[in-house]
PDB file of C-alpha atoms in Angstrom:
ATOM      1  CA  MET K  12       0.000   0.000   0.000  1.00  0.00           C
ATOM      2  CA  SER K  13       2.824   2.353   0.913  1.00  0.00           C
ATOM      3  CA  ASN K  14       4.606   1.704  -2.390  1.00  0.00           C
ATOM      4  CA  SER K  15       1.385   2.366  -4.336  1.00  0.00           C
ATOM      5  CA  ILE K  16       0.917   5.720  -2.609  1.00  0.00           C
ATOM      6  CA  LYS K  17       4.519   6.682  -3.322  1.00  0.00           C
ATOM      7  CA  LEU K  18       4.131   5.708  -6.988  1.00  0.00           C
ATOM      8  CA  LEU K  19       0.892   7.690  -7.292  1.00  0.00           C
ATOM      9  CA  ALA K  20       2.513  10.734  -5.671  1.00  0.00           C
ATOM     10  CA  LEU K  21       5.449  10.484  -8.090  1.00  0.00           C
ATOM     11  CA  VAL K  22       3.064  10.406 -11.064  1.00  0.00           C
ATOM     12  CA  PHE K  23       1.256  13.549  -9.825  1.00  0.00           C
ATOM     13  CA  ILE K  24       4.555  15.376  -9.270  1.00  0.00           C
ATOM     14  CA  THR K  25       5.729  14.485 -12.789  1.00  0.00           C
ATOM     15  CA  LEU K  26       2.455  15.639 -14.358  1.00  0.00           C
ATOM     16  CA  PHE K  27       2.465  18.890 -12.369  1.00  0.00           C
ATOM     17  CA  SER K  28       6.051  19.671 -13.379  1.00  0.00           C
ATOM     18  CA  SER K  29       5.263  18.982 -17.032  1.00  0.00           C
ATOM     19  CA  CYS K  30       2.184  21.246 -16.996  1.00  0.00           C
ATOM     20  CA  SER K  31       4.093  24.043 -15.262  1.00  0.00           C
ATOM     21  CA  LYS K  32       6.863  23.841 -17.848  1.00  0.00           C
ATOM     22  CA  ASN K  33       4.362  23.939 -20.729  1.00  0.00           C
ATOM     23  CA  ASP K  34       2.534  26.911 -19.190  1.00  0.00           C
ATOM     24  CA  GLU K  35       5.821  28.764 -18.832  1.00  0.00           C
ATOM     25  CA  GLU K  36       6.790  28.006 -22.432  1.00  0.00           C
ATOM     26  CA  ASN K  37       3.379  29.130 -23.709  1.00  0.00           C
ATOM     27  CA  SER K  38       3.601  32.303 -21.647  1.00  0.00           C
ATOM     28  CA  ASN K  39       7.032  33.112 -23.051  1.00  0.00           C
ATOM     29  CA  GLY K  40       5.820  32.307 -26.564  1.00  0.00           C
ATOM     30  CA  ASN K  41       2.970  34.820 -26.252  1.00  0.00           C
ATOM     31  CA  GLU K  42       5.189  37.719 -25.194  1.00  0.00           C
ATOM     32  CA  ASN K  43       5.778  40.477 -27.736  1.00  0.00           C
ATOM     33  CA  GLN K  44       9.412  40.439 -28.734  1.00  0.00           C
ATOM     34  CA  GLY K  45      11.602  41.837 -31.461  1.00  0.00           C
ATOM     35  CA  PHE K  46      14.368  44.282 -32.318  1.00  0.00           C
ATOM     36  CA  LEU K  47      15.416  47.070 -34.658  1.00  0.00           C
ATOM     37  CA  LYS K  48      19.058  47.195 -35.709  1.00  0.00           C
ATOM     38  CA  ILE K  49      20.602  50.109 -37.622  1.00  0.00           C
ATOM     39  CA  GLY K  50      24.284  49.656 -38.335  1.00  0.00           C
ATOM     40  CA  ASN K  51      25.717  48.321 -35.073  1.00  0.00           C
ATOM     41  CA  GLN K  52      22.994  49.778 -32.806  1.00  0.00           C
ATOM     42  CA  SER K  53      20.086  47.610 -31.663  1.00  0.00           C
ATOM     43  CA  VAL K  54      16.986  48.227 -29.492  1.00  0.00           C
ATOM     44  CA  GLU K  55      14.254  45.786 -28.430  1.00  0.00           C
ATOM     45  CA  LEU K  56      10.685  46.285 -29.719  1.00  0.00           C
ATOM     46  CA  SER K  57       7.578  45.618 -27.634  1.00  0.00           C
ATOM     47  CA  GLN K  58       4.362  46.561 -29.499  1.00  0.00           C
ATOM     48  CA  GLY K  59       3.003  46.412 -33.047  1.00  0.00           C
ATOM     49  CA  TYR K  60       0.366  48.491 -34.886  1.00  0.00           C
ATOM     50  CA  LEU K  61      -1.637  48.122 -38.116  1.00  0.00           C
ATOM     51  CA  GLU K  62      -3.205  51.197 -39.741  1.00  0.00           C
ATOM     52  CA  ASN K  63      -5.681  50.671 -42.567  1.00  0.00           C
ATOM     53  CA  PHE K  64      -5.712  53.528 -45.099  1.00  0.00           C
ATOM     54  CA  GLY K  65      -8.123  51.772 -47.465  1.00  0.00           C
ATOM     55  CA  VAL K  66      -7.976  50.845 -51.123  1.00  0.00           C
ATOM     56  CA  ARG K  67      -5.515  52.402 -53.552  1.00  0.00           C
ATOM     57  CA  GLY K  68      -5.348  51.140 -57.121  1.00  0.00           C
ATOM     58  CA  ASN K  69      -5.622  47.361 -57.055  1.00  0.00           C
ATOM     59  CA  ALA K  70      -4.255  47.001 -53.523  1.00  0.00           C
ATOM     60  CA  TYR K  71      -4.889  48.078 -49.943  1.00  0.00           C
ATOM     61  CA  ASN K  72      -2.646  50.536 -48.124  1.00  0.00           C
ATOM     62  CA  ILE K  73      -2.013  48.954 -44.720  1.00  0.00           C
ATOM     63  CA  ASP K  74       0.864  50.418 -42.725  1.00  0.00           C
ATOM     64  CA  PHE K  75       2.833  48.528 -40.092  1.00  0.00           C
ATOM     65  CA  SER K  76       4.553  50.138 -37.093  1.00  0.00           C
ATOM     66  CA  LEU K  77       6.487  49.020 -34.026  1.00  0.00           C
ATOM     67  CA  LYS K  78       7.907  50.717 -30.975  1.00  0.00           C
ATOM     68  CA  SER K  79      10.020  49.971 -27.923  1.00  0.00           C
ATOM     69  CA  LYS K  80       8.763  50.293 -24.343  1.00  0.00           C
ATOM     70  CA  SER K  81      10.231  53.781 -23.981  1.00  0.00           C
ATOM     71  CA  ILE K  82      10.685  56.299 -26.798  1.00  0.00           C
ATOM     72  CA  SER K  83      10.980  59.637 -25.020  1.00  0.00           C
ATOM     73  CA  GLY K  84      13.160  58.982 -21.970  1.00  0.00           C
ATOM     74  CA  GLU K  85      16.869  59.110 -21.270  1.00  0.00           C
ATOM     75  CA  GLU K  86      17.510  55.612 -22.610  1.00  0.00           C
ATOM     76  CA  ASP K  87      17.607  54.735 -26.306  1.00  0.00           C
ATOM     77  CA  GLY K  88      14.227  53.876 -27.797  1.00  0.00           C
ATOM     78  CA  ALA K  89      13.117  52.710 -31.237  1.00  0.00           C
ATOM     79  CA  VAL K  90      10.244  53.164 -33.683  1.00  0.00           C
ATOM     80  CA  VAL K  91       9.675  51.269 -36.941  1.00  0.00           C
ATOM     81  CA  TYR K  92       7.244  52.397 -39.646  1.00  0.00           C
ATOM     82  CA  PHE K  93       6.582  50.792 -43.040  1.00  0.00           C
ATOM     83  CA  GLU K  94       4.075  51.909 -45.676  1.00  0.00           C
ATOM     84  CA  LEU K  95       2.872  48.734 -47.422  1.00  0.00           C
ATOM     85  CA  PHE K  96       0.380  47.576 -50.042  1.00  0.00           C
ATOM     86  CA  SER K  97      -1.461  44.318 -49.404  1.00  0.00           C
ATOM     87  CA  SER K  98      -3.772  42.094 -51.438  1.00  0.00           C
ATOM     88  CA  LEU K  99      -6.022  41.739 -48.358  1.00  0.00           C
ATOM     89  CA  GLN K 100      -8.541  44.383 -47.344  1.00  0.00           C
ATOM     90  CA  ASN K 101      -7.945  44.364 -43.584  1.00  0.00           C
ATOM     91  CA  ASN K 102      -4.651  42.587 -43.119  1.00  0.00           C
ATOM     92  CA  LEU K 103      -1.136  42.202 -44.467  1.00  0.00           C
ATOM     93  CA  SER K 104      -0.934  39.201 -46.792  1.00  0.00           C
ATOM     94  CA  LYS K 105       1.641  36.558 -45.964  1.00  0.00           C
ATOM     95  CA  GLY K 106       4.680  36.696 -48.218  1.00  0.00           C
ATOM     96  CA  ASP K 107       7.640  38.829 -49.277  1.00  0.00           C
ATOM     97  CA  TYR K 108       7.238  42.557 -49.974  1.00  0.00           C
ATOM     98  CA  ALA K 109       9.704  44.311 -52.300  1.00  0.00           C
ATOM     99  CA  PHE K 110      10.598  47.991 -52.652  1.00  0.00           C
ATOM    100  CA  GLY K 111       8.066  49.849 -54.809  1.00  0.00           C
ATOM    101  CA  GLY K 112       6.365  53.183 -55.446  1.00  0.00           C
ATOM    102  CA  TYR K 113       3.380  54.861 -53.815  1.00  0.00           C
ATOM    103  CA  SER K 114       1.875  55.889 -57.158  1.00  0.00           C
ATOM    104  CA  GLU K 115       1.948  52.325 -58.499  1.00  0.00           C
ATOM    105  CA  ALA K 116       0.353  50.940 -55.305  1.00  0.00           C
ATOM    106  CA  THR K 117       1.259  47.365 -56.216  1.00  0.00           C
ATOM    107  CA  ALA K 118       0.400  44.581 -53.787  1.00  0.00           C
ATOM    108  CA  TYR K 119       3.394  43.068 -51.973  1.00  0.00           C
ATOM    109  CA  THR K 120       5.432  46.281 -52.044  1.00  0.00           C
ATOM    110  CA  PHE K 121       6.638  48.850 -49.496  1.00  0.00           C
ATOM    111  CA  THR K 122       7.552  52.465 -50.251  1.00  0.00           C
ATOM    112  CA  ARG K 123      10.415  54.846 -49.558  1.00  0.00           C
ATOM    113  CA  TRP K 124       8.205  56.734 -47.089  1.00  0.00           C
ATOM    114  CA  GLY K 125       8.876  54.218 -44.341  1.00  0.00           C
ATOM    115  CA  GLN K 126      11.001  55.429 -41.444  1.00  0.00           C
ATOM    116  CA  SER K 127      12.853  53.739 -38.587  1.00  0.00           C
ATOM    117  CA  LEU K 128      14.495  55.539 -35.679  1.00  0.00           C
ATOM    118  CA  ILE K 129      16.843  54.695 -32.815  1.00  0.00           C
ATOM    119  CA  GLY K 130      17.795  57.175 -30.118  1.00  0.00           C
ATOM    120  CA  LYS K 131      16.552  59.467 -27.378  1.00  0.00           C
ATOM    121  CA  ASN K 132      13.357  61.554 -27.534  1.00  0.00           C
ATOM    122  CA  ILE K 133      11.532  60.182 -30.582  1.00  0.00           C
ATOM    123  CA  ASN K 134       8.500  62.301 -31.479  1.00  0.00           C
ATOM    124  CA  SER K 135       5.793  62.657 -34.099  1.00  0.00           C
ATOM    125  CA  GLU K 136       5.811  65.609 -36.485  1.00  0.00           C
ATOM    126  CA  LYS K 137       3.851  66.557 -39.585  1.00  0.00           C
ATOM    127  CA  GLY K 138       4.583  64.103 -42.366  1.00  0.00           C
ATOM    128  CA  GLY K 139       7.059  62.024 -40.361  1.00  0.00           C
ATOM    129  CA  MET K 140       8.902  61.473 -37.091  1.00  0.00           C
ATOM    130  CA  SER K 141      11.988  62.956 -35.471  1.00  0.00           C
ATOM    131  CA  VAL K 142      14.680  61.945 -32.997  1.00  0.00           C
ATOM    132  CA  LYS K 143      16.590  64.450 -30.880  1.00  0.00           C
ATOM    133  CA  ASN K 144      19.733  62.352 -30.463  1.00  0.00           C
ATOM    134  CA  GLY K 145      20.069  59.321 -32.701  1.00  0.00           C
ATOM    135  CA  ILE K 146      19.478  57.921 -36.177  1.00  0.00           C
ATOM    136  CA  SER K 147      16.565  58.139 -38.600  1.00  0.00           C
ATOM    137  CA  ILE K 148      16.618  55.891 -41.670  1.00  0.00           C
ATOM    138  CA  ARG K 149      14.331  55.581 -44.702  1.00  0.00           C
ATOM    139  CA  PRO K 150      14.384  52.362 -46.757  1.00  0.00           C
ATOM    140  CA  SER K 151      15.857  52.286 -50.257  1.00  0.00           C
ATOM    141  CA  GLY K 152      15.613  48.529 -50.805  1.00  0.00           C
ATOM    142  CA  GLY K 153      15.287  45.155 -49.132  1.00  0.00           C
ATOM    143  CA  THR K 154      12.648  42.580 -48.253  1.00  0.00           C
ATOM    144  CA  PHE K 155       9.801  42.898 -45.763  1.00  0.00           C
ATOM    145  CA  LYS K 156       8.486  39.439 -44.805  1.00  0.00           C
ATOM    146  CA  VAL K 157       5.090  38.608 -43.303  1.00  0.00           C
ATOM    147  CA  ILE K 158       5.357  35.094 -41.874  1.00  0.00           C
ATOM    148  CA  GLU K 159       2.270  35.045 -39.621  1.00  0.00           C
ATOM    149  CA  ASN K 160      -0.726  37.404 -39.830  1.00  0.00           C
ATOM    150  CA  GLY K 161      -3.306  35.993 -37.425  1.00  0.00           C
ATOM    151  CA  GLN K 162      -3.935  36.917 -33.804  1.00  0.00           C
ATOM    152  CA  LEU K 163      -0.160  37.124 -33.480  1.00  0.00           C
ATOM    153  CA  TYR K 164       2.058  38.638 -36.161  1.00  0.00           C
ATOM    154  CA  LYS K 165       5.530  37.508 -37.174  1.00  0.00           C
ATOM    155  CA  VAL K 166       7.448  39.824 -39.502  1.00  0.00           C
ATOM    156  CA  SER K 167      10.997  40.720 -40.467  1.00  0.00           C
ATOM    157  CA  PHE K 168      12.911  43.152 -42.648  1.00  0.00           C
ATOM    158  CA  THR K 169      16.420  43.115 -44.046  1.00  0.00           C
ATOM    159  CA  GLY K 170      17.659  45.853 -46.321  1.00  0.00           C
ATOM    160  CA  LYS K 171      19.387  49.199 -46.709  1.00  0.00           C
ATOM    161  CA  GLY K 172      18.428  52.833 -46.488  1.00  0.00           C
ATOM    162  CA  THR K 173      19.485  56.457 -46.238  1.00  0.00           C
ATOM    163  CA  ALA K 174      20.409  57.298 -42.648  1.00  0.00           C
ATOM    164  CA  SER K 175      20.326  60.750 -41.049  1.00  0.00           C
ATOM    165  CA  TYR K 176      22.237  61.374 -37.812  1.00  0.00           C
ATOM    166  CA  TYR K 177      20.991  63.923 -35.258  1.00  0.00           C
ATOM    167  CA  LYS K 178      22.503  65.577 -32.191  1.00  0.00           C
ATOM    168  CA  ASP K 179      20.397  67.901 -30.009  1.00  0.00           C
ATOM    169  CA  GLY K 180      17.789  67.973 -32.767  1.00  0.00           C
ATOM    170  CA  VAL K 181      20.248  69.126 -35.439  1.00  0.00           C
ATOM    171  CA  LEU K 182      21.145  67.053 -38.509  1.00  0.00           C
ATOM    172  CA  THR K 183      24.889  66.384 -38.379  1.00  0.00           C
ATOM    173  CA  SER K 184      25.377  64.005 -41.331  1.00  0.00           C
ATOM    174  CA  SER K 185      23.710  61.626 -43.783  1.00  0.00           C
ATOM    175  CA  GLU K 186      24.800  58.308 -45.264  1.00  0.00           C
ATOM    176  CA  ASN K 187      23.467  56.114 -48.079  1.00  0.00           C
ATOM    177  CA  ASP K 188      23.301  52.310 -48.225  1.00  0.00           C
ATOM    178  CA  VAL K 189      23.245  51.797 -44.459  1.00  0.00           C
ATOM    179  CA  SER K 190      22.200  48.270 -43.478  1.00  0.00           C
ATOM    180  CA  PHE K 191      19.273  47.859 -41.113  1.00  0.00           C
ATOM    181  CA  SER K 192      17.036  45.010 -40.026  1.00  0.00           C
ATOM    182  CA  MET K 193      13.986  44.296 -37.919  1.00  0.00           C
ATOM    183  CA  GLN K 194      12.210  41.289 -36.439  1.00  0.00           C
ATOM    184  CA  TYR K 195       8.988  41.114 -34.438  1.00  0.00           C
ATOM    185  CA  GLN K 196       6.654  38.455 -33.092  1.00  0.00           C
ATOM    186  CA  GLY K 197       3.574  39.405 -31.081  1.00  0.00           C
ATOM    187  CA  ASP K 198       0.187  41.069 -31.168  1.00  0.00           C
ATOM    188  CA  VAL K 199      -0.768  44.200 -33.125  1.00  0.00           C
ATOM    189  CA  LYS K 200      -3.209  46.988 -32.297  1.00  0.00           C
ATOM    190  CA  ARG K 201      -5.452  47.825 -35.251  1.00  0.00           C
ATOM    191  CA  SER K 202      -6.902  51.192 -36.242  1.00  0.00           C
ATOM    192  CA  GLU K 203      -8.219  53.175 -39.189  1.00  0.00           C
ATOM    193  CA  GLY K 204      -5.507  55.357 -40.718  1.00  0.00           C
ATOM    194  CA  LYS K 205      -5.665  59.132 -40.241  1.00  0.00           C
ATOM    195  CA  THR K 206      -4.109  61.925 -42.280  1.00  0.00           C
ATOM    196  CA  PHE K 207      -3.169  65.567 -41.783  1.00  0.00           C
ATOM    197  CA  THR K 208      -4.546  66.686 -45.154  1.00  0.00           C
ATOM    198  CA  ALA K 209      -7.441  65.378 -47.236  1.00  0.00           C
ATOM    199  CA  LYS K 210      -6.540  64.398 -50.794  1.00  0.00           C
ATOM    200  CA  LYS K 211      -8.588  63.006 -53.652  1.00  0.00           C
ATOM    201  CA  VAL K 212      -8.845  59.230 -53.515  1.00  0.00           C
ATOM    202  CA  PHE K 213      -7.144  58.732 -56.879  1.00  0.00           C
ATOM    203  CA  SER K 214      -4.598  61.519 -56.507  1.00  0.00           C
ATOM    204  CA  GLU K 215      -0.994  60.688 -57.378  1.00  0.00           C
ATOM    205  CA  GLU K 216       0.084  62.831 -54.445  1.00  0.00           C
ATOM    206  CA  ARG K 217       0.899  60.923 -51.286  1.00  0.00           C
ATOM    207  CA  LEU K 218      -1.194  61.478 -48.172  1.00  0.00           C
ATOM    208  CA  GLU K 219       0.509  63.152 -45.222  1.00  0.00           C
ATOM    209  CA  LYS K 220       0.020  60.574 -42.501  1.00  0.00           C
ATOM    210  CA  ASN K 221      -0.518  61.055 -38.795  1.00  0.00           C
ATOM    211  CA  HIS K 222       1.629  58.695 -36.691  1.00  0.00           C
ATOM    212  CA  ALA K 223      -0.156  59.581 -33.443  1.00  0.00           C
ATOM    213  CA  VAL K 224      -1.257  55.949 -32.920  1.00  0.00           C
ATOM    214  CA  ILE K 225       2.351  55.085 -32.066  1.00  0.00           C
ATOM    215  CA  PHE K 226       2.697  57.865 -29.501  1.00  0.00           C
ATOM    216  CA  ASN K 227      -0.650  57.555 -27.671  1.00  0.00           C
TER     217      ASN K 227
END
């Protein structure tokens, strides 16, 4: 009888340990995680955003943004923004997105109007974003990958861009063909896109976009 009780207790302990380990793994797997790397500088990312700007041409303009936990404090923060065209009305299609133009609005492309920043005091401004001390880079080529697009998103980017370097809010230098990359896995907050100025739906002129969703 004593041996049976010991055996039963051992089975319960084993099952409990296994469940606890699985719960911990699932919890870690559901955490938002990612990074932005520009040159040799890297900052962790913690939250994703999707902004739906509606149909344009034969595609849908759905922009994707990311930010770190802190973007205005004394420590380095990061913001990622990509302007993309998807074949899906309310989501980014799975697949590889190549560099393209806003006027063409071709599905599976991203435009030069994207912007990624690393540094201290990142803020929104009309038609873009700024960093007081750090780097701002706009893409000139590369591949944006959408691997998962369900409740959780999994995306990555590897490419090059034109980098601008700032100190105390003043542009100190610029550099072409700077390598930068991004990875993110986690949830995204969805919203309808907003603009500073109203344009005609079929205008060739690009909308001036409001990035307030990132900073709220």
